[in-house]
XYZ file of N, CA, C and O in Angstrom:
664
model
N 112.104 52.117 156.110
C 110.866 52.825 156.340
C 110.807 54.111 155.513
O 109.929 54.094 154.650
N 111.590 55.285 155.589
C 112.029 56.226 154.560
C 111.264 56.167 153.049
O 110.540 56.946 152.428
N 112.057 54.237 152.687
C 111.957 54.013 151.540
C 110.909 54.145 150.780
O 110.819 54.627 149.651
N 109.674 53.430 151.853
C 108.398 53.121 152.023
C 107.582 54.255 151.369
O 106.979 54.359 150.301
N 107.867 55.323 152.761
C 107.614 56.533 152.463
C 107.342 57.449 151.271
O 106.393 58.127 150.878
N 108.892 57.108 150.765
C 108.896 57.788 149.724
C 108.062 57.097 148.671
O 107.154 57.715 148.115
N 108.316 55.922 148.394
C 108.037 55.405 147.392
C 106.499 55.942 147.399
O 106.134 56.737 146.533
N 105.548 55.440 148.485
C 104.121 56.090 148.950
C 103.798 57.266 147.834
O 103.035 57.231 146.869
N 104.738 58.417 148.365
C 104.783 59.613 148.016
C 104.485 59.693 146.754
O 103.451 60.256 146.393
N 105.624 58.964 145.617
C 105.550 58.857 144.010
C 104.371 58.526 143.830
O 103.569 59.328 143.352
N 103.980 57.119 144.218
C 102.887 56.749 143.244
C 101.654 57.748 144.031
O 100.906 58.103 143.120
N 101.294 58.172 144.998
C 100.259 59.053 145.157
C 100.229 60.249 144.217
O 99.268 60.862 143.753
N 101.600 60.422 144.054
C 101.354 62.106 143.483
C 100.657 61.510 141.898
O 99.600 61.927 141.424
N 101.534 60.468 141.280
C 101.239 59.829 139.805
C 101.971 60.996 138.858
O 102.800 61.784 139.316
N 101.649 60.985 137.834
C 102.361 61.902 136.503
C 102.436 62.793 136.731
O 103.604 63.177 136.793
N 101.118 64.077 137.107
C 100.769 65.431 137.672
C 102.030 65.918 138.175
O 102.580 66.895 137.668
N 102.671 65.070 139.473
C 103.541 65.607 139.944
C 105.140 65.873 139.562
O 106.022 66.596 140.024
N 105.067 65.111 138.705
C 106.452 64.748 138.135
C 107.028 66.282 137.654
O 106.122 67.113 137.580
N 108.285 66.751 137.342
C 108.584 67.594 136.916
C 108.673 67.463 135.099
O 108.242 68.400 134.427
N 109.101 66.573 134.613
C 108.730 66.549 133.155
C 109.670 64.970 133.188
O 110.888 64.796 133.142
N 108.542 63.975 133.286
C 109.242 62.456 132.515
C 108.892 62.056 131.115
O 107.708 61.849 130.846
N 109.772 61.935 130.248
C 109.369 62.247 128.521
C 110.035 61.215 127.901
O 110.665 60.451 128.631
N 110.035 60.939 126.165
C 110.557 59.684 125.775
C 112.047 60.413 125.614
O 112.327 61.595 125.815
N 112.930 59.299 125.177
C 113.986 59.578 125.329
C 114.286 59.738 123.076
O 115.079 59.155 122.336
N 113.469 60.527 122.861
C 113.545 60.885 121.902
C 114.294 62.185 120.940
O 114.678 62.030 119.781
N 114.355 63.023 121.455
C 114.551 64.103 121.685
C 116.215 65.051 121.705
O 117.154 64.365 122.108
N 116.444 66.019 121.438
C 117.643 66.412 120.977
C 118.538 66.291 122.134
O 119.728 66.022 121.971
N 117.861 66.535 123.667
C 118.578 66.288 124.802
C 118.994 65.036 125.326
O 119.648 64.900 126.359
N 118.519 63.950 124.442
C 118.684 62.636 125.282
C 119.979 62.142 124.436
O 120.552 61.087 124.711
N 120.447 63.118 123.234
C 121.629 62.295 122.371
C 123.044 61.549 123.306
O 123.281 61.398 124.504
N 123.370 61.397 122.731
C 124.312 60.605 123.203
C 125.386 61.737 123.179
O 125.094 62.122 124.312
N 126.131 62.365 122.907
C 126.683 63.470 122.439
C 126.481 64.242 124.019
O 127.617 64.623 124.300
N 125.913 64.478 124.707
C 125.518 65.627 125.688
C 126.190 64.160 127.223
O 126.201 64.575 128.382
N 126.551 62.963 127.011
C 126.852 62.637 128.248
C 128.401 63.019 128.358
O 129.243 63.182 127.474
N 128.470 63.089 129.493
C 129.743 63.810 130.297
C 130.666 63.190 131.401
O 130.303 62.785 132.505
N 131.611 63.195 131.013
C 132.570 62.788 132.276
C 132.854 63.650 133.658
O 132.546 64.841 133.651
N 133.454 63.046 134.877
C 133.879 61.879 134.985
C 132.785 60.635 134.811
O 131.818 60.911 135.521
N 132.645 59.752 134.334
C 131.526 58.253 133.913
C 131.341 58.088 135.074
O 130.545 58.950 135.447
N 131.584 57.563 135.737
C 131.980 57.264 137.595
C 130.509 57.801 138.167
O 129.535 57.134 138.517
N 130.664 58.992 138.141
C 129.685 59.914 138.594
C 128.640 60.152 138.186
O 127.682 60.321 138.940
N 128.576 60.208 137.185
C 127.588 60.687 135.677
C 126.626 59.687 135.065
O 125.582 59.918 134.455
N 127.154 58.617 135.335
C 126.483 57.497 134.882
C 126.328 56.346 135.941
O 127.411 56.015 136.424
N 125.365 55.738 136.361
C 125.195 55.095 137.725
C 124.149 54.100 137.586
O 122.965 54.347 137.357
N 124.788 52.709 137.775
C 123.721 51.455 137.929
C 122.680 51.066 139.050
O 123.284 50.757 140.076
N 121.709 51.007 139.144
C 121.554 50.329 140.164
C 120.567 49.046 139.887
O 120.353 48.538 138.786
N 119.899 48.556 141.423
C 118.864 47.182 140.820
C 119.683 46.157 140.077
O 119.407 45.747 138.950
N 120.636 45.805 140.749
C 121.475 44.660 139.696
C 121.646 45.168 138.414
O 121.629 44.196 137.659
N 121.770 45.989 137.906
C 121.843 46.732 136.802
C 120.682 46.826 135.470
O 120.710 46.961 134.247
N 119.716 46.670 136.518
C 118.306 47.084 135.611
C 118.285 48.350 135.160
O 117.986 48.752 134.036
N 118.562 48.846 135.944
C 118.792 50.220 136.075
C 119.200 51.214 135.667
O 118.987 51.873 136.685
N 119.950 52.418 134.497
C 120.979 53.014 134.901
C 120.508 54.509 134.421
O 119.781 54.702 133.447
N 120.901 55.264 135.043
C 120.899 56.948 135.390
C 122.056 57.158 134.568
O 123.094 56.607 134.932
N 122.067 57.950 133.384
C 123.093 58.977 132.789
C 122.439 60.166 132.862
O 121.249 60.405 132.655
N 123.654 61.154 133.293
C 123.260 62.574 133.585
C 124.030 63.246 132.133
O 125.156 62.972 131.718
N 123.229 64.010 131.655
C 123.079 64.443 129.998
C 123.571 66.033 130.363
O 123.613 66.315 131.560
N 123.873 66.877 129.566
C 124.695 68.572 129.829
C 124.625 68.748 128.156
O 125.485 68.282 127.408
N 123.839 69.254 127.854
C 123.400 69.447 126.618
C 124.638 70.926 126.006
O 124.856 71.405 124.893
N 125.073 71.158 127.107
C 126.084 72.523 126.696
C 125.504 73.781 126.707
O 124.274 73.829 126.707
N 126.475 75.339 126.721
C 126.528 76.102 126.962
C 125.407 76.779 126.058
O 124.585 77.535 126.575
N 125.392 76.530 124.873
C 124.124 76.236 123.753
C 122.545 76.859 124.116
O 121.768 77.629 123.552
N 122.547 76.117 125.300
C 121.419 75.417 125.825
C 120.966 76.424 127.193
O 119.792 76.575 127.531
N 121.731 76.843 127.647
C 121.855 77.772 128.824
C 121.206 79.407 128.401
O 120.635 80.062 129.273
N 121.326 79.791 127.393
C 121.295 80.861 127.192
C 122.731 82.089 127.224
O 123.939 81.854 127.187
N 122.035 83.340 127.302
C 123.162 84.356 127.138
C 123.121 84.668 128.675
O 124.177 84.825 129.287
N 121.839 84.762 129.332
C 122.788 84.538 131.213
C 122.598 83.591 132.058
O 121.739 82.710 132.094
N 123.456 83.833 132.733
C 123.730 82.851 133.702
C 122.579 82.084 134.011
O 122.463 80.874 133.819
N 121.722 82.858 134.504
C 120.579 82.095 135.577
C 119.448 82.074 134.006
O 118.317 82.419 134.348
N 119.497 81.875 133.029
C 118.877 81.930 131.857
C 118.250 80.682 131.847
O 117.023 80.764 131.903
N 118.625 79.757 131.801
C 117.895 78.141 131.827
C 119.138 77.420 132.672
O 120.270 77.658 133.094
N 117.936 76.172 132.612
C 119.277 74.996 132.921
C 119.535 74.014 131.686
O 118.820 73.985 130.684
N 120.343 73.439 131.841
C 120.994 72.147 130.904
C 121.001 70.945 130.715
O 121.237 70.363 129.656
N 120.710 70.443 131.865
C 121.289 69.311 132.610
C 119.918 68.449 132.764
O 118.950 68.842 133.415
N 119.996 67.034 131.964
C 118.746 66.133 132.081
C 119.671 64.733 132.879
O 120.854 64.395 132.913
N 118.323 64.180 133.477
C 118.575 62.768 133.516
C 117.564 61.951 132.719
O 116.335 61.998 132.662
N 118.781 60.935 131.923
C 118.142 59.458 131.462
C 118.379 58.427 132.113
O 119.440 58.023 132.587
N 116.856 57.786 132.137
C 116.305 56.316 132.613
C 116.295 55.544 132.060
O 115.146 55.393 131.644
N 117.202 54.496 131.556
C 117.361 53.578 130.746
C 116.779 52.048 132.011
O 117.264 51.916 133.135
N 115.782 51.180 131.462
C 115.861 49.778 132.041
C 115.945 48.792 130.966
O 115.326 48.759 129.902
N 117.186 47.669 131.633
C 117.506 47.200 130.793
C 117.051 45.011 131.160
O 117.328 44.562 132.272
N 116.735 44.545 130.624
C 116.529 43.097 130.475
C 117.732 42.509 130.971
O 118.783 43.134 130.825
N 117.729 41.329 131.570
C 118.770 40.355 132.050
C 119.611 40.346 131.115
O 120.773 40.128 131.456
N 119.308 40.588 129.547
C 119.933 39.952 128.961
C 121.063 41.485 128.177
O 121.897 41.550 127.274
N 120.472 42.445 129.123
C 121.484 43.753 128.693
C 120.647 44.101 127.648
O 121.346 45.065 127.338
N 119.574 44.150 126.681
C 118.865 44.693 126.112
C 118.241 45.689 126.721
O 117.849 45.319 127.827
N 117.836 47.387 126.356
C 117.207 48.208 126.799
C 115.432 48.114 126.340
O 114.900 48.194 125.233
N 114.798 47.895 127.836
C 113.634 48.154 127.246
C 112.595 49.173 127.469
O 111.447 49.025 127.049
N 113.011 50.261 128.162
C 111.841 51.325 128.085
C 113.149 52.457 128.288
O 114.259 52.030 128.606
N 112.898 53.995 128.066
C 114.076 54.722 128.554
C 113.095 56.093 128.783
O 112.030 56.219 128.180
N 113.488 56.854 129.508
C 112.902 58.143 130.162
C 113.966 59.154 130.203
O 115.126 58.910 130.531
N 113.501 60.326 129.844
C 113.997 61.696 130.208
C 113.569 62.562 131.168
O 112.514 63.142 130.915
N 114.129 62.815 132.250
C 113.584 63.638 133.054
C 114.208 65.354 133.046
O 115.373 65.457 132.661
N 113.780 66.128 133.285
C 113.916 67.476 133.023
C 113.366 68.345 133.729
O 112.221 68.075 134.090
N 113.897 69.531 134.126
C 113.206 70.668 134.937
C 111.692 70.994 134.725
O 110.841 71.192 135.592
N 111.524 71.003 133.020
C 110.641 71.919 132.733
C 110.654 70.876 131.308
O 111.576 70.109 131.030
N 109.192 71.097 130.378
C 109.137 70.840 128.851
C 110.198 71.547 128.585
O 110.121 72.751 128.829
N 111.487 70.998 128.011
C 112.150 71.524 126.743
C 113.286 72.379 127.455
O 113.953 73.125 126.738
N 113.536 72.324 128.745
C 114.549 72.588 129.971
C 115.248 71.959 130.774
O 114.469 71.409 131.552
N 116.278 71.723 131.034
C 116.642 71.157 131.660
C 117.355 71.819 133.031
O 117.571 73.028 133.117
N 117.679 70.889 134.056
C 118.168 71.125 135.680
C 119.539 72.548 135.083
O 120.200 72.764 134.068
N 119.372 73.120 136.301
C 120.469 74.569 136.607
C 121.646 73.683 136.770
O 122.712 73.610 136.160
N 121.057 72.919 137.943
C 122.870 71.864 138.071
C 122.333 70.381 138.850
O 121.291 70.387 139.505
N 122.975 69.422 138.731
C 122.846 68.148 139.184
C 124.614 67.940 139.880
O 125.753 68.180 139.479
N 123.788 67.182 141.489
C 125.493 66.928 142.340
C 125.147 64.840 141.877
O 124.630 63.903 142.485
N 125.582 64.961 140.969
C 125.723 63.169 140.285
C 126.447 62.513 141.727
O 126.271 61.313 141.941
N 127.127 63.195 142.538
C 127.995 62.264 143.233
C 127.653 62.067 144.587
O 128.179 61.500 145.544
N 126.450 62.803 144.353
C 125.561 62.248 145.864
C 124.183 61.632 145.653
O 123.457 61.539 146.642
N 123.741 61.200 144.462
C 122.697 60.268 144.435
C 122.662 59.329 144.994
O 123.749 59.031 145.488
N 121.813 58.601 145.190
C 122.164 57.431 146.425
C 120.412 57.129 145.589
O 119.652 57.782 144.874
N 120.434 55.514 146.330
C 118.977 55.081 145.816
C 118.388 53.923 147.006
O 119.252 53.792 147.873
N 117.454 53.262 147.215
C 116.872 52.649 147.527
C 115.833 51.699 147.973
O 114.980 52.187 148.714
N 115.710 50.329 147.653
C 115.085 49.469 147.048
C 113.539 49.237 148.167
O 113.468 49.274 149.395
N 112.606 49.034 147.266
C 110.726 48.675 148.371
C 110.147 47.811 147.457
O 110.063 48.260 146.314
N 109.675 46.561 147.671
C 108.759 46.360 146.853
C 108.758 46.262 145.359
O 107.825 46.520 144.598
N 110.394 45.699 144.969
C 110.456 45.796 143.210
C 110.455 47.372 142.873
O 110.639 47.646 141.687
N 110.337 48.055 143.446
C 110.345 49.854 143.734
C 111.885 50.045 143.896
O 112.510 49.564 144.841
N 112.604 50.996 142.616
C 113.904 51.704 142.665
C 113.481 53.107 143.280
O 112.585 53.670 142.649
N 114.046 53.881 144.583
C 113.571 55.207 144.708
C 115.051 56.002 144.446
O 115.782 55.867 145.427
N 115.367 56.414 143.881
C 116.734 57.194 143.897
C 116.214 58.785 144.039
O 115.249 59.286 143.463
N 117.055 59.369 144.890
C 117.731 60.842 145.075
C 118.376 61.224 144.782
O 119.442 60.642 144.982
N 118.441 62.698 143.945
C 119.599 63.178 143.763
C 119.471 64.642 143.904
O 118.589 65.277 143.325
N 120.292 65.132 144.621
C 120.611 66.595 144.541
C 120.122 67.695 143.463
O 121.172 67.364 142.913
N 119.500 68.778 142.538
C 119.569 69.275 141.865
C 119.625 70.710 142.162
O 119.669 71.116 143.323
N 119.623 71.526 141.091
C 119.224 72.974 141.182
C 118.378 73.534 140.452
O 118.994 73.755 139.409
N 117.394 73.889 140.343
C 116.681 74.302 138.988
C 117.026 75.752 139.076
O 117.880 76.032 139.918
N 116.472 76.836 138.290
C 116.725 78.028 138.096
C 114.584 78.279 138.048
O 113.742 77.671 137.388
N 114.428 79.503 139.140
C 112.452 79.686 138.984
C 112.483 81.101 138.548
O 113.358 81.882 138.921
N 111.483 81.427 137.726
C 111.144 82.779 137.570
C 112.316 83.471 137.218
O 112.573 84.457 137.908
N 113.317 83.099 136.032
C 114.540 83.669 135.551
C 115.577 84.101 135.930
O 116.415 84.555 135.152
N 115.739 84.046 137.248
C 116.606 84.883 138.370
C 116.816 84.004 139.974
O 117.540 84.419 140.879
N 116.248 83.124 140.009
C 116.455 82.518 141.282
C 116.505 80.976 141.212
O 115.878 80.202 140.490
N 117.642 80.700 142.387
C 118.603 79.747 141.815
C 117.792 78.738 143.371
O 117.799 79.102 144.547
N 117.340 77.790 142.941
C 116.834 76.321 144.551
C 117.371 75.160 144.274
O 117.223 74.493 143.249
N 118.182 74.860 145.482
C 118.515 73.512 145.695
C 116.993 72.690 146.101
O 116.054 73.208 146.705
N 117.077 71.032 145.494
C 115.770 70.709 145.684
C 116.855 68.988 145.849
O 118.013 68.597 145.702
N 115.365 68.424 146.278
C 116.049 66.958 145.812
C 115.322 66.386 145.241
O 114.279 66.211 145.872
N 115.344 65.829 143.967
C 114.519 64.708 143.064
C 114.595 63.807 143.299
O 115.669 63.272 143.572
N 113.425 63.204 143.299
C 112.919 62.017 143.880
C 112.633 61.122 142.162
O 112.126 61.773 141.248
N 112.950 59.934 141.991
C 112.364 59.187 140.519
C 112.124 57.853 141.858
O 112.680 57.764 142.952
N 111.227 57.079 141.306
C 110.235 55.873 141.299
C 110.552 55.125 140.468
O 109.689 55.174 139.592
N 111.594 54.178 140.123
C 111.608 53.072 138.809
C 110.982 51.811 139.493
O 111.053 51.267 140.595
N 110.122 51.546 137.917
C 109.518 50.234 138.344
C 110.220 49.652 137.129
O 109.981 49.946 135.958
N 111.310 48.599 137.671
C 111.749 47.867 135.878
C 110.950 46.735 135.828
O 111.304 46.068 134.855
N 109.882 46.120 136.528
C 108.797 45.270 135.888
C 107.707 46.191 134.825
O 107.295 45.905 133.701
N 107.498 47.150 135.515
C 106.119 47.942 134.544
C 106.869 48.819 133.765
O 106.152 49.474 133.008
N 108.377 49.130 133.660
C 109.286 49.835 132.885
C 108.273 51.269 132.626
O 107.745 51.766 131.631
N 108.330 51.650 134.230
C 108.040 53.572 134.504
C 108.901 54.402 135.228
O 109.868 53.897 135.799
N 108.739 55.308 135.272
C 109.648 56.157 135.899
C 108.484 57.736 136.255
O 107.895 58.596 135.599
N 108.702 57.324 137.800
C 108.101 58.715 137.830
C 108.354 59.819 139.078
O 108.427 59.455 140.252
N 108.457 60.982 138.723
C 109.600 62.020 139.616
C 109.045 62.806 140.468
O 107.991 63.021 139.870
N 108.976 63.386 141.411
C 108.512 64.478 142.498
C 110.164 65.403 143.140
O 111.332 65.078 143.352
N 109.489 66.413 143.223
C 110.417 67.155 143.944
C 110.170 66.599 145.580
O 109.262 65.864 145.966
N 111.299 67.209 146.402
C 111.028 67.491 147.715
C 110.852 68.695 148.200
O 111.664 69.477 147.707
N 110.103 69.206 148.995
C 109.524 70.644 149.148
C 111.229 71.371 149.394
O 112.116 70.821 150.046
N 111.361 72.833 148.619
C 112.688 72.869 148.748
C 112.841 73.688 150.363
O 111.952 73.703 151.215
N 114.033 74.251 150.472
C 114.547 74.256 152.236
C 114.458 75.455 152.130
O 114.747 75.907 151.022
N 114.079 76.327 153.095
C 113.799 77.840 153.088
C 114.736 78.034 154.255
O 114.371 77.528 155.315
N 116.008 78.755 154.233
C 117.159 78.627 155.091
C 116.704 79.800 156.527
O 116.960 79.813 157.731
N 115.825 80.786 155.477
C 115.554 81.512 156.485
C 114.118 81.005 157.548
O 113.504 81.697 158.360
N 113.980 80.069 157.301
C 112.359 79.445 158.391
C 112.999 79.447 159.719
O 114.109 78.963 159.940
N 112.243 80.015 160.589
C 112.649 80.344 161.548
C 112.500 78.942 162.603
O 113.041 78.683 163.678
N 111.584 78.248 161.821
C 111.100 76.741 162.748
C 111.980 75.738 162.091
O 111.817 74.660 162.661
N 112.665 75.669 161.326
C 113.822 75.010 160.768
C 114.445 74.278 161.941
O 114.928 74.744 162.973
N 114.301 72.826 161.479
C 114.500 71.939 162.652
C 115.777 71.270 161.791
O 115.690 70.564 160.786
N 117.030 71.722 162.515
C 118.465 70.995 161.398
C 118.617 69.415 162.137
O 119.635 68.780 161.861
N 117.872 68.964 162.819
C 117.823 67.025 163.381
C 117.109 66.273 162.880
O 116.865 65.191 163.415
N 116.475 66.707 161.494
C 115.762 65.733 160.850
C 116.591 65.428 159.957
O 116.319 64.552 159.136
């Protein structure tokens, strides 16, 4: 039901909402920027239609401080029965930015309707100085070979109506 949910969620919001899904063209999607441990970093799902590599473009990329940008993209590769790739996506904080930090080892995903919904942990960096845990939401469809992303509203620790049983 969750799944449902979510999935709902993606296609209502459509592109608008996405944080930045782009071709996998681009200096961040090289091959060069994926990172070990593989295990973690790189993740199948959908019988392996599927697969999520998490990209770290390097220190480069961050700036001179800390909370300066983020680094860190995910690519959407879907691939044909036959292991051929046929559409691939970049997802990213921002045009031409990437995530503060990604936890690769708690993504988790789940299947609706030919609908991939995967979660994963991130951090972006807002307004140059402030650091939010969020969770990204992607939508893969490997029949219509799309991909499309929403945040989840992030957690405000101090809400005083903060219900920790959901």
């Amino acid at each position: 039901m969750k799944a449902a949910l979510l999935l709902a969620v993606l296609l209502a919001a459509g592109p608008a909402a996405a944080q930045v899904v782009g071709d996998c063209d681009g200096p961040a999607a090289g091959a060069q920027h994926v990172y070990a441990p593989f295990e973690a970093t790189i993740r199948d799902f959908a019988g392996g239609a599927i697969r999520v590599t998490a990209l770290d473009e390097g220190p480069d990329a961050r700036g001179s401080g800390m909370m300066n940008r983020g680094a860190y993209h995910l690519m959407v590769t879907i691939r044909r029965e036959d292991g051929a790739v046929t559409d691939c996506a970049l997802v990213s904080a921002r045009e031409g930015e990437g995530f503060f930090g990604m936890r690769t080892g708690e993504i988790a995903a789940s299947e609706d309707a030919g609908i991939t919904v995967i979660n994963l942990p991130v951090d972006e960096v807002l307004g140059g100085d402030m650091l939010v845990a969020r969770t990204l939401y992607l939508g893969v469809d490997p029949g219509a070979g799309t991909v499309q992303a929403a945040y989840e509203a992030p957690v405000d620790p101090a809400a005083p109506d903060r219900d920790e049983t959901k």
